[in-house]
mmCIF file of C-alpha atoms and ligand atoms in Angstrom:
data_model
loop_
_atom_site.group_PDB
_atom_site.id
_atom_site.type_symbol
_atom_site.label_atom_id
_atom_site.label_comp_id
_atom_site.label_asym_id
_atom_site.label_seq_id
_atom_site.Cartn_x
_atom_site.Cartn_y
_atom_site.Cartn_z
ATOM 1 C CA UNK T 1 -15.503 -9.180 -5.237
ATOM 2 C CA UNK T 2 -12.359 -10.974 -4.503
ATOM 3 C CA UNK T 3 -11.887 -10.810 -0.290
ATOM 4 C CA UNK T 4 -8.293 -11.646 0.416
ATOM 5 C CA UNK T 5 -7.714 -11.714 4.495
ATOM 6 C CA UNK T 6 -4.106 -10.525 4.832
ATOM 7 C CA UNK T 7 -0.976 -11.957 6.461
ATOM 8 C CA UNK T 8 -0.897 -11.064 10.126
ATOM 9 C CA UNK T 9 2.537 -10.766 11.717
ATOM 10 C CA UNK T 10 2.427 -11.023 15.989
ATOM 11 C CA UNK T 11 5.116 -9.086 17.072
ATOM 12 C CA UNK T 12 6.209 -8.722 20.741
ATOM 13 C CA UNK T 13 6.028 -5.160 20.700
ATOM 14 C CA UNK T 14 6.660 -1.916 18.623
ATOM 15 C CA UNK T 15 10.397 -1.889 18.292
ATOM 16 C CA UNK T 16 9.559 -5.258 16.913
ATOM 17 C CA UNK T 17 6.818 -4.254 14.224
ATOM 18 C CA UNK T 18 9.518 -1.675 13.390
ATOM 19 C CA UNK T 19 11.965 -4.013 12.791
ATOM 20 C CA UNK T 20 9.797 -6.442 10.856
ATOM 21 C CA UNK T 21 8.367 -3.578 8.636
ATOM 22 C CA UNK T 22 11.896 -2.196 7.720
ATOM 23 C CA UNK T 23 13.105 -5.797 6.850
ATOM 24 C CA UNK T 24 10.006 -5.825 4.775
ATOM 25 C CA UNK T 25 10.425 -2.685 3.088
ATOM 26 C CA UNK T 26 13.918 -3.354 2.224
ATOM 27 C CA UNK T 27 12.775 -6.022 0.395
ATOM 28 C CA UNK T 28 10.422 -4.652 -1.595
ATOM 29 C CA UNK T 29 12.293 -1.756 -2.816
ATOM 30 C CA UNK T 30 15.388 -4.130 -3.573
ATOM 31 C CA UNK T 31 13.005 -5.819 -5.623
ATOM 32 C CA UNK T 32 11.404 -2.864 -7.711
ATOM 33 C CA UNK T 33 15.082 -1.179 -8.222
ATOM 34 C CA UNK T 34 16.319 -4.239 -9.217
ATOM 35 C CA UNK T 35 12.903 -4.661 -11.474
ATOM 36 C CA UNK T 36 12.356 -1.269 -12.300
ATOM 37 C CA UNK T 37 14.209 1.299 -11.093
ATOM 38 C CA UNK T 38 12.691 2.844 -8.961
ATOM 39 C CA UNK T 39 9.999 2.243 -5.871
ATOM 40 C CA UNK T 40 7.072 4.100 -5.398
ATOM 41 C CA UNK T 41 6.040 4.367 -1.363
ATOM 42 C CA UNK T 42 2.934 6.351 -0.295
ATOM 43 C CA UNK T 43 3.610 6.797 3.644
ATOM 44 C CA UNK T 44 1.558 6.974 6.606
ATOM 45 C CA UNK T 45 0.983 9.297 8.947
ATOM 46 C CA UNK T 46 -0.153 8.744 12.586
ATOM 47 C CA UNK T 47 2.506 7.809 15.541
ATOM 48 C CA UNK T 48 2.697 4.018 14.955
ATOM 49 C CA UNK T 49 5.044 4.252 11.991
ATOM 50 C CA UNK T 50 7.486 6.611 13.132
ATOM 51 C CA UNK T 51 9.651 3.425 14.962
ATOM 52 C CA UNK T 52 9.890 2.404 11.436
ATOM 53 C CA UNK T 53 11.126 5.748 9.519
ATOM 54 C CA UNK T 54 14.135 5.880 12.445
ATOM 55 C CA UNK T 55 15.123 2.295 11.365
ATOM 56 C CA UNK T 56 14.596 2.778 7.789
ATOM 57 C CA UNK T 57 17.210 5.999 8.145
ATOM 58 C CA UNK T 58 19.141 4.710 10.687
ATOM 59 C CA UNK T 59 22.922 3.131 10.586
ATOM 60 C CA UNK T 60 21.566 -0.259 10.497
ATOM 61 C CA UNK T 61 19.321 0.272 7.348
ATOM 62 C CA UNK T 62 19.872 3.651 6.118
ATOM 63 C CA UNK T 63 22.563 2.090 3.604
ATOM 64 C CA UNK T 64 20.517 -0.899 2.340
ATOM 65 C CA UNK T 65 18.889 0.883 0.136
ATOM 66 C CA UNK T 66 19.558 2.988 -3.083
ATOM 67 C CA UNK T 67 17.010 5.934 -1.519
ATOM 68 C CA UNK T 68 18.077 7.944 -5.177
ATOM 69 C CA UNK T 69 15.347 5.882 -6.968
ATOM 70 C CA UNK T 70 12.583 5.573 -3.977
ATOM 71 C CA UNK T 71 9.891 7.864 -5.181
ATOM 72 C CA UNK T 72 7.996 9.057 -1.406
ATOM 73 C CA UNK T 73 4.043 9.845 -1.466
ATOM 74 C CA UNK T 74 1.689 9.931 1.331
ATOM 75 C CA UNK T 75 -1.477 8.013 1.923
ATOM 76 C CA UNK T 76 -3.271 10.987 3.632
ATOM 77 C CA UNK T 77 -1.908 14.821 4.858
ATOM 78 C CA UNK T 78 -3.869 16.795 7.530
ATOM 79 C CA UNK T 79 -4.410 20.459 5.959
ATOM 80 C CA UNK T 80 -1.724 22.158 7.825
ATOM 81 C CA UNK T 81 1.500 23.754 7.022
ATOM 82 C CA UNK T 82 4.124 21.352 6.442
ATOM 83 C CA UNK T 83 5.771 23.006 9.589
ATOM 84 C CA UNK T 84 2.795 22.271 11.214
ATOM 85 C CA UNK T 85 3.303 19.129 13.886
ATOM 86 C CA UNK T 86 0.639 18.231 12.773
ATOM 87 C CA UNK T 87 1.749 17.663 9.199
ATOM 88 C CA UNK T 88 2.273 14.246 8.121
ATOM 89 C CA UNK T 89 5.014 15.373 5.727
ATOM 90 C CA UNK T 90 6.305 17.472 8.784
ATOM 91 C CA UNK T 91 7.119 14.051 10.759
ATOM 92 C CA UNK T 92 8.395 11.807 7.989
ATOM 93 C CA UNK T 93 10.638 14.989 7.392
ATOM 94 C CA UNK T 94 11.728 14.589 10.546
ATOM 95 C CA UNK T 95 12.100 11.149 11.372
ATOM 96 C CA UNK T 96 13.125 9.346 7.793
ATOM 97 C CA UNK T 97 13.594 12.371 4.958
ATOM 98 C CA UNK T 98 15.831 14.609 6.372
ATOM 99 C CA UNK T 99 17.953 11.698 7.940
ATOM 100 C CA UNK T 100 18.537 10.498 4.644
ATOM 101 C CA UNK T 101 19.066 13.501 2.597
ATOM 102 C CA UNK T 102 15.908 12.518 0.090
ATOM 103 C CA UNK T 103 16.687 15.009 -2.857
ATOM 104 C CA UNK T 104 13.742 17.266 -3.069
ATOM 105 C CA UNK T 105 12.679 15.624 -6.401
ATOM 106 C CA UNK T 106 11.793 12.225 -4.532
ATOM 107 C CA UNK T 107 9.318 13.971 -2.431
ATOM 108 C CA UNK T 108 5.659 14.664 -3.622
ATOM 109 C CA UNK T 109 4.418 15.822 -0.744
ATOM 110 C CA UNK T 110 -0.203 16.794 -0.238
ATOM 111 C CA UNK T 111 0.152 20.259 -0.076
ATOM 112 C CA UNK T 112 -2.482 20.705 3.107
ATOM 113 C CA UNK T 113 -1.203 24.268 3.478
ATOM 114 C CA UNK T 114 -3.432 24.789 -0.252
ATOM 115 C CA UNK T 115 -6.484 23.842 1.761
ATOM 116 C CA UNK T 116 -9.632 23.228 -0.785
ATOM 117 C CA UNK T 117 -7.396 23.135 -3.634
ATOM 118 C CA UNK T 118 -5.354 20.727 -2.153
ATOM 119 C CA UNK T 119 -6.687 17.604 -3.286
ATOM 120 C CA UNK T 120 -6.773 18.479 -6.904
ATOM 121 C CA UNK T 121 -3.082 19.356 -6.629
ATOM 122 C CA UNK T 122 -1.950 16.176 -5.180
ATOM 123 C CA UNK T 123 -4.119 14.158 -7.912
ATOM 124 C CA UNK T 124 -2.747 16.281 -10.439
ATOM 125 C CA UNK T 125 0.577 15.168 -8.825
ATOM 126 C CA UNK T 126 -0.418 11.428 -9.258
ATOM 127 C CA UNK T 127 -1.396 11.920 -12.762
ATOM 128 C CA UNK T 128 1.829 13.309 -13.863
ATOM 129 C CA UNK T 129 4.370 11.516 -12.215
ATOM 130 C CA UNK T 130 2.521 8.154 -13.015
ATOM 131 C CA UNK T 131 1.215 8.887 -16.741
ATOM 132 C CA UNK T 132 -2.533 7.914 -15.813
ATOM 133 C CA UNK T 133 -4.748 7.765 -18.487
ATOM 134 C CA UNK T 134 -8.282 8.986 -17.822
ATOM 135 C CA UNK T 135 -9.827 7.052 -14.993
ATOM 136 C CA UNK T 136 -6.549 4.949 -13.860
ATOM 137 C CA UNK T 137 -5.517 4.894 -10.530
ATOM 138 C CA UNK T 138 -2.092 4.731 -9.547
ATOM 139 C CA UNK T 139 -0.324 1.333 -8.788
ATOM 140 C CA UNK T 140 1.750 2.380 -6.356
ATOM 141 C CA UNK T 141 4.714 -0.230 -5.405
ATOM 142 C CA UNK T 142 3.733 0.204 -1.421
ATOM 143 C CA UNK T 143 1.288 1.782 0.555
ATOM 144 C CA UNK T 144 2.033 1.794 4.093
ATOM 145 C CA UNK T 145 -1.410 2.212 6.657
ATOM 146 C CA UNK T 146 -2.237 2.430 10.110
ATOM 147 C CA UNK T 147 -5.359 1.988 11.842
ATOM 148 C CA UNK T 148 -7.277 3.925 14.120
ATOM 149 C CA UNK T 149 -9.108 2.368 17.308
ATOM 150 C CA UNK T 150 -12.628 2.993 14.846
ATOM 151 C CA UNK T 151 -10.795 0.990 12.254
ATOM 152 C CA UNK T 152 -10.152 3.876 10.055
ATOM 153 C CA UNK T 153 -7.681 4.063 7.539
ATOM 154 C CA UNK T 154 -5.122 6.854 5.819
ATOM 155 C CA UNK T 155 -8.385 9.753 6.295
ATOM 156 C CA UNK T 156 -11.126 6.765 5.364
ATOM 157 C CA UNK T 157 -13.490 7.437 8.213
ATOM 158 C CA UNK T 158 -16.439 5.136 9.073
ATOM 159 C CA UNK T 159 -19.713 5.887 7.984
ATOM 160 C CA UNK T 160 -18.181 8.785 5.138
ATOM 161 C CA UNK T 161 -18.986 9.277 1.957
ATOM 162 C CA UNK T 162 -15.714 8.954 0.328
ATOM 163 C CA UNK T 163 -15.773 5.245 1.313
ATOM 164 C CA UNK T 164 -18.350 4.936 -2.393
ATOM 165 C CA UNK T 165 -15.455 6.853 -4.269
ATOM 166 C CA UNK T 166 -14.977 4.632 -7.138
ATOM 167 C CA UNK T 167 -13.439 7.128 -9.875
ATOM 168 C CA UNK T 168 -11.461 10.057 -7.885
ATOM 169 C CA UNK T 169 -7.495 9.244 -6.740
ATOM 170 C CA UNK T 170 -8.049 12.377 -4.399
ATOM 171 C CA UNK T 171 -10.356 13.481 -1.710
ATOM 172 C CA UNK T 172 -10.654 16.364 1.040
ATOM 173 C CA UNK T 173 -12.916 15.148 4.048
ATOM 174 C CA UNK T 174 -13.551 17.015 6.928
ATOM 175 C CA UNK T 175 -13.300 14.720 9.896
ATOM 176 C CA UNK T 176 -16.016 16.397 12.468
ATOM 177 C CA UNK T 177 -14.485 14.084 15.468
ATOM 178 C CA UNK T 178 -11.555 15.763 15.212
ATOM 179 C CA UNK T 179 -12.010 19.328 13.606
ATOM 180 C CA UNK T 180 -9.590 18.603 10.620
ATOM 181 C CA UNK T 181 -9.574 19.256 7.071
ATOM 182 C CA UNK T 182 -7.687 16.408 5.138
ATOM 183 C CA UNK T 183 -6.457 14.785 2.178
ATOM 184 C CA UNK T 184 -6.684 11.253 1.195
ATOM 185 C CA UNK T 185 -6.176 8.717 -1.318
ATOM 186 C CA UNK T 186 -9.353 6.868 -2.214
ATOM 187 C CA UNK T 187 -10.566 3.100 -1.737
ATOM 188 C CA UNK T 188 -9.838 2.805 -5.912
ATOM 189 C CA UNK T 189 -5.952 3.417 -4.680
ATOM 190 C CA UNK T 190 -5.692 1.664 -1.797
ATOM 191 C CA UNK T 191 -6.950 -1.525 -4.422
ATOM 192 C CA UNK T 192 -4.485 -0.961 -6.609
ATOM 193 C CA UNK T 193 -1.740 -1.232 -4.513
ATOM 194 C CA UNK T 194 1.265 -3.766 -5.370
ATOM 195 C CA UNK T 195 1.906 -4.057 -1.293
ATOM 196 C CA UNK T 196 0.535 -2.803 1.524
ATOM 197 C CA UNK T 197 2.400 -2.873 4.622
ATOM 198 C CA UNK T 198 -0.127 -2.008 7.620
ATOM 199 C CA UNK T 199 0.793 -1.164 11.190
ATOM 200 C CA UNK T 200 -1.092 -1.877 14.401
ATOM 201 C CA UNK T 201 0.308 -1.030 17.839
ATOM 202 C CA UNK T 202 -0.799 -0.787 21.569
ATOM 203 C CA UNK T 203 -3.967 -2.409 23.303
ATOM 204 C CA UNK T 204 -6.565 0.340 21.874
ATOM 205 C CA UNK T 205 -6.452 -1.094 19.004
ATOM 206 C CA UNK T 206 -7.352 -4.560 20.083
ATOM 207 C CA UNK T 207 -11.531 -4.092 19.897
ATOM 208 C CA UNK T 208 -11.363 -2.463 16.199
ATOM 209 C CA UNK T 209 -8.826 -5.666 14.805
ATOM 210 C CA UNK T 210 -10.783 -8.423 16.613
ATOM 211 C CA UNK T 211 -13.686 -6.968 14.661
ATOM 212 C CA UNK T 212 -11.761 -6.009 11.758
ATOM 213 C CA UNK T 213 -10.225 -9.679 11.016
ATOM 214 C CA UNK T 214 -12.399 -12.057 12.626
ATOM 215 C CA UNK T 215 -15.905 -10.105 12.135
ATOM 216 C CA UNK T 216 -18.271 -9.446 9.266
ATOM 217 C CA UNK T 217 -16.954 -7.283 6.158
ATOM 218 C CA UNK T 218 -18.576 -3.960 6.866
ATOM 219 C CA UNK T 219 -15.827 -1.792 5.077
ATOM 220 C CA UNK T 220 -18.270 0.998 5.602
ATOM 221 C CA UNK T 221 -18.039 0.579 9.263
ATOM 222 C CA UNK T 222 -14.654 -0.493 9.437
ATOM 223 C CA UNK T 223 -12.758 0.997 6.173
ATOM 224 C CA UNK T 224 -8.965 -0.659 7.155
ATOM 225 C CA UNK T 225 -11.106 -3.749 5.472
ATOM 226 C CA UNK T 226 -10.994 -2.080 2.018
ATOM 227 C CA UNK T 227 -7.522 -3.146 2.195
ATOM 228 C CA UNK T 228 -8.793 -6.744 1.934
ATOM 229 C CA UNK T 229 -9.636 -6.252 -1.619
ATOM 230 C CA UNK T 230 -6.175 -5.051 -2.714
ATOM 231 C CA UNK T 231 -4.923 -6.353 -5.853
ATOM 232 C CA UNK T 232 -1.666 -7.442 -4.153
ATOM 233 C CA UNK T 233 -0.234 -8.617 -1.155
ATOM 234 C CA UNK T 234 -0.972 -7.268 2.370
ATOM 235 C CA UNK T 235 1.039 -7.582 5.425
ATOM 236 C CA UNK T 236 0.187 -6.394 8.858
ATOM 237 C CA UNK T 237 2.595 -6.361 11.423
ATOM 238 C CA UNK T 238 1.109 -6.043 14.795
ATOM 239 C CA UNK T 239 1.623 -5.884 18.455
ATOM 240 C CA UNK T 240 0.398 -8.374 21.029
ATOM 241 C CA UNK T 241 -1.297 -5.695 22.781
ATOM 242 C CA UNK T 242 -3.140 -4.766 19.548
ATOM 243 C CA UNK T 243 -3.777 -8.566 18.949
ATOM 244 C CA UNK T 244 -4.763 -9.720 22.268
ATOM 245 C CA UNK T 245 -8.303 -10.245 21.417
ATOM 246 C CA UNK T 246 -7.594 -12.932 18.484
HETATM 247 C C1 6PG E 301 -3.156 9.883 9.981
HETATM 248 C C2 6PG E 301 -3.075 8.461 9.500
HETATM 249 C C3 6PG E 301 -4.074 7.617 10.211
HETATM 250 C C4 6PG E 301 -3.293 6.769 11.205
HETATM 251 C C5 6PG E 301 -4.209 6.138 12.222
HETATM 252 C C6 6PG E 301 -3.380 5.467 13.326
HETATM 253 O O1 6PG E 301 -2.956 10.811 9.194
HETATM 254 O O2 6PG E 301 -3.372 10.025 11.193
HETATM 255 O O3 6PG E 301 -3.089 8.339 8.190
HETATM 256 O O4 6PG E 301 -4.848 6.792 9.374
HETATM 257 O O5 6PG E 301 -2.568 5.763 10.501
HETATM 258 O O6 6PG E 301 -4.994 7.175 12.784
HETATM 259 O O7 6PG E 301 -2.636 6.469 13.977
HETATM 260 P P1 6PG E 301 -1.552 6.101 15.102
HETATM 261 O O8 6PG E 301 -0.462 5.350 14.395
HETATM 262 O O9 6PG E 301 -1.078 7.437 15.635
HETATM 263 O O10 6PG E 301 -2.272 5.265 16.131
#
């Protein structure tokens, strides 16, 4: 089992990771379009990432990119409408989709709303769009993360049991601490991931990535660390008030 620590970026503060991560992404999908196409993004959800969706559909960025090839998927959805401000989907919509008029085709969205069935849908989804053969997982071009302050990851909760998934794209946890239903891509995903571009803001965070990057590997107890056995490269960009314990 190949451990590859990733590359940590200090940033002054979030309007900073934001700008970082945008320069970043830019990057990336110039590359794939250039390479192959298209560019295959699964987004995050949480609060950190939103600075980055503004820039990303803003004046400054918003043309840098050929969006008509950028293919958007999500790392995790809560099971909620997508109305819902709760929704993942709900927020990207808001601060990077609808800014940049994403045709409907480019969006493959978890349908939370579906509930149980929900999971299924989004991995037959993955299947589909990405011609998997029977036990593949999806390479996507870049998975963006966050991290919670219990070093979770996407819906990868400590101590659950879809931290052993080793053949399923898809899962539906409940998350007791927080009464929610989810969906998630798996640890086999995460792996397989070309880039992953991982955001880490605000001094809660600064207990979980002390432990995360300079303590044991205990995936189980910290699952942001399945990230360290990604196929391909990993950048975090993070705030000093995350990082003020390294
Ligand atoms: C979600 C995310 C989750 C998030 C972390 C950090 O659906 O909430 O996928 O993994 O990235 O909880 O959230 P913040 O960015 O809001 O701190």
């Amino acid at each position: 089992m190949r451990i590859n620590t990733p590359e940590i970026i200090v940033c002054e503060d979030p309007a900073e990771i934001a700008e970082r991560a945008a320069k970043a992404f830019v990057k990336l999908a110039g590359e794939f379009m250039k390479s192959r196409g298209r560019f295959t993004a699964a987004l995050s959800g949480g609060k950190t990432p939103e600075g980055l969706y503004r820039l990303l559909s803003s004046e400054k960025y918003g043309k840098e990119i050929d969006w008509s090839g950028v293919e958007f998927f999500w790392g995790d959805e809560r099971c909620v409408p997508p109305t819902h401000p709760e929704s993942n989907f709900f927020n990207a919509k808001k601060t990077l989709l609808d800014r940049l008029e994403i045709p409907e085709k480019n969006i493959h969205r978890i349908k939370g709303e579906l509930l149980k069935t929900a999971s299924e849908e989004y991995e037959t989804e993955l299947k589909n769009f990405f011609g998997l053969r029977r036990g593949e997982a999806p390479a996507f071009d870049l998975i963006i993360l966050g991290m919670g302050a219990d070093g979770h990851t996407a819906s990868l909760f400590p101590r659950t049991s879809v931290l052993k998934e080793e053949k399923k794209i898809t899962a539906a946890v409940y998350v007791e601490r927080l009464k929610s239903l989810r969906v998630t891509l798996t640890p086999p995903v995460i792996k397989r991931a070309a880039n992953i571009i991982l955001l880490v803001s605000g001094r809660e965070k600064s207990d979980a990535l002390y432990n995360v990057l300079q303590g044991p590997f205990t995936p189980e107890r910290l699952p942001v660390q399945i990230t360290f056995l990604a196929e391909g490269t990993s950048t975090w960009f993070v705030d000093k008030e995350a990082a003020r314990k390294l």
